[in-house]
Coordinates of C-alpha atoms in Angstrom, one line a residue:
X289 CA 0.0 0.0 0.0
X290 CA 1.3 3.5 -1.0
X291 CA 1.7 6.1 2.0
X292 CA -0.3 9.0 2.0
X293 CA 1.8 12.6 2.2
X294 CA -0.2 15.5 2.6
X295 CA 0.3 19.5 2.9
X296 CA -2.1 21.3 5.4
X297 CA -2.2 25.3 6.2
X298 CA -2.0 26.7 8.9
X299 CA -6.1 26.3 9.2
X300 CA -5.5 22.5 9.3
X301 CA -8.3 21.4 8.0
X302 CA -6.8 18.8 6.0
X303 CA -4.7 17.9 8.9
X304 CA -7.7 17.1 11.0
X305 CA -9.1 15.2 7.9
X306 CA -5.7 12.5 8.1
X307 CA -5.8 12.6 11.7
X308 CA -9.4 11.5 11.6
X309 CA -8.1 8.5 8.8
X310 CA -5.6 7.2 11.5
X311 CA -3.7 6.1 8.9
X312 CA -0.1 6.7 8.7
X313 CA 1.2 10.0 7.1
X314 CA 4.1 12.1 6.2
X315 CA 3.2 16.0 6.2
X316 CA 4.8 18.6 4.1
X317 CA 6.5 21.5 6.4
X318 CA 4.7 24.7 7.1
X319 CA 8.0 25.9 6.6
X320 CA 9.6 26.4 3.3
X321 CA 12.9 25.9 4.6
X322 CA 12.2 22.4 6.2
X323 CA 12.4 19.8 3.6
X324 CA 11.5 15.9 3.6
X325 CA 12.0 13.5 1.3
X326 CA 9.6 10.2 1.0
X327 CA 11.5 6.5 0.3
X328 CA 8.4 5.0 -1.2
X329 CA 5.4 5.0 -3.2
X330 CA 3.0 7.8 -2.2
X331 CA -0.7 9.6 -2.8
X332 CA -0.8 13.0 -2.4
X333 CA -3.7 15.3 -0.7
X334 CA -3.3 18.6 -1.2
X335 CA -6.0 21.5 -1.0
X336 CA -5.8 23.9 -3.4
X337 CA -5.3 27.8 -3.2
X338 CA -5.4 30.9 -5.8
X339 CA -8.4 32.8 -7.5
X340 CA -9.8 30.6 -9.8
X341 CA -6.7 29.9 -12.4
X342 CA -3.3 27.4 -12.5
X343 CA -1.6 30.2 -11.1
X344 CA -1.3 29.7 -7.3
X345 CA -3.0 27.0 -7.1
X346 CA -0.9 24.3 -5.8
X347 CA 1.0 26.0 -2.3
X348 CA 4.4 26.8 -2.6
X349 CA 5.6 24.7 -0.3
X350 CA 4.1 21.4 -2.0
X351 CA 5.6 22.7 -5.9
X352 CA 9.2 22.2 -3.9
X353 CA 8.3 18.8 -2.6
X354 CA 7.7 18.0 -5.8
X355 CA 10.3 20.0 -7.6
X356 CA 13.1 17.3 -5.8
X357 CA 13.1 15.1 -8.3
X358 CA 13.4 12.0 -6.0
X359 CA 9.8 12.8 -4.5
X360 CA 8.2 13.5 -7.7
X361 CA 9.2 10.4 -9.4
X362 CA 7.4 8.3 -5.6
X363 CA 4.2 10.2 -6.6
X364 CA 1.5 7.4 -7.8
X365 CA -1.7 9.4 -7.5
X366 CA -3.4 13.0 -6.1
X367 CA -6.2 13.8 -4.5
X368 CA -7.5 17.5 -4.2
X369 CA -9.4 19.0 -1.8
X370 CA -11.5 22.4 -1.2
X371 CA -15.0 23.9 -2.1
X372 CA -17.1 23.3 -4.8
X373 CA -17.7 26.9 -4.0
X374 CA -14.8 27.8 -5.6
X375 CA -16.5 26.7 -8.6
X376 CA -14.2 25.7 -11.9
X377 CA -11.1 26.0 -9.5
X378 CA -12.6 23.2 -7.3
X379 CA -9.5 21.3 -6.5
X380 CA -7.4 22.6 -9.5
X381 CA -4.4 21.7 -7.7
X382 CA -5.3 17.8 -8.3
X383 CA -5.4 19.1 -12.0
X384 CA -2.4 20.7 -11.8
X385 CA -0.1 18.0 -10.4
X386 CA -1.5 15.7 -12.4
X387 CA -1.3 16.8 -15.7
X388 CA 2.5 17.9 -14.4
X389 CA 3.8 14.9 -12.7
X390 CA 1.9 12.3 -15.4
X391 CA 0.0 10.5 -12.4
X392 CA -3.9 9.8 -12.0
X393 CA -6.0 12.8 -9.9
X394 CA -8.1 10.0 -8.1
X395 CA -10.6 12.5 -6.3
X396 CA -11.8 16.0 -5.3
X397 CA -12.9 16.4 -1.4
X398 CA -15.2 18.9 -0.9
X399 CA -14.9 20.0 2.8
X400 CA -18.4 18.0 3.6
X401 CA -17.5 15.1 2.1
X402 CA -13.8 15.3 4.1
X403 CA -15.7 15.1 7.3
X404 CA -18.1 12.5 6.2
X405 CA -15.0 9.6 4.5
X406 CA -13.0 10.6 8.0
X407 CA -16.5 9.4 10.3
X408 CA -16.6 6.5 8.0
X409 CA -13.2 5.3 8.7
X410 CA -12.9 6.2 13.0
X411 CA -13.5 3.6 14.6
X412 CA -15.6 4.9 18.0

């Protein structure tokens, strides 16, 4: 099974959303100046930013995960997350990577349906 890496801002909602998942995770820094490096097979979860175009909307810090060459060619898959809100630019950053890195974009979370997959999975 791949291992899931994901990037969270500072609101953490998608940190809540993996913690909820209790699966194991690697998280991209906050930071720009920390930098990780996976040694196997990964999905990534990432939300996406920016006003509506390509421009912006994967976050910095995930562009120079992936920009180290060793992590990009780990990738297998993307999943996106945000607000169908946001309209056309609902999850463009699964679009983004994907078309970039060559992997499958297996799924856009809207924030509901984040809350709903993570009560799915907890066990209570």
């Amino acid at each position: 099974m791949s291992q899931l890496v994901y990037f969270s801002s500072s609101s953490e909602n998608t940190q809540r959303f993996i913690e909820r998942l209790g699966l194991p995770a690697v998280r991209i820094p906050l930071n720009e100046r920390e930098r990780i490096q996976v040694d196997e097979p990964y999905i990534l979860i990432v939300p996406s930013y920016g006003g509506g175009g390509t421009a912006g909307a994967v976050p910095r810090q995930v562009i120079r995960f992936l920009n180290d060459e060793h992590n990009r060619a780990l990738l297998r898959g993307v999943i996106a997350s945000g607000n169908r809100n946001f309209g056309e630019a609902y999850g463009r950053a699964g679009d983004v990577i994907a078309r970039k890195c060559g992997v499958p974009w297996l799924y856009r979370l809207n924030s509901w349906v984040r809350k709903a997959i993570s009560k799915t999975f907890v066990k209570e």
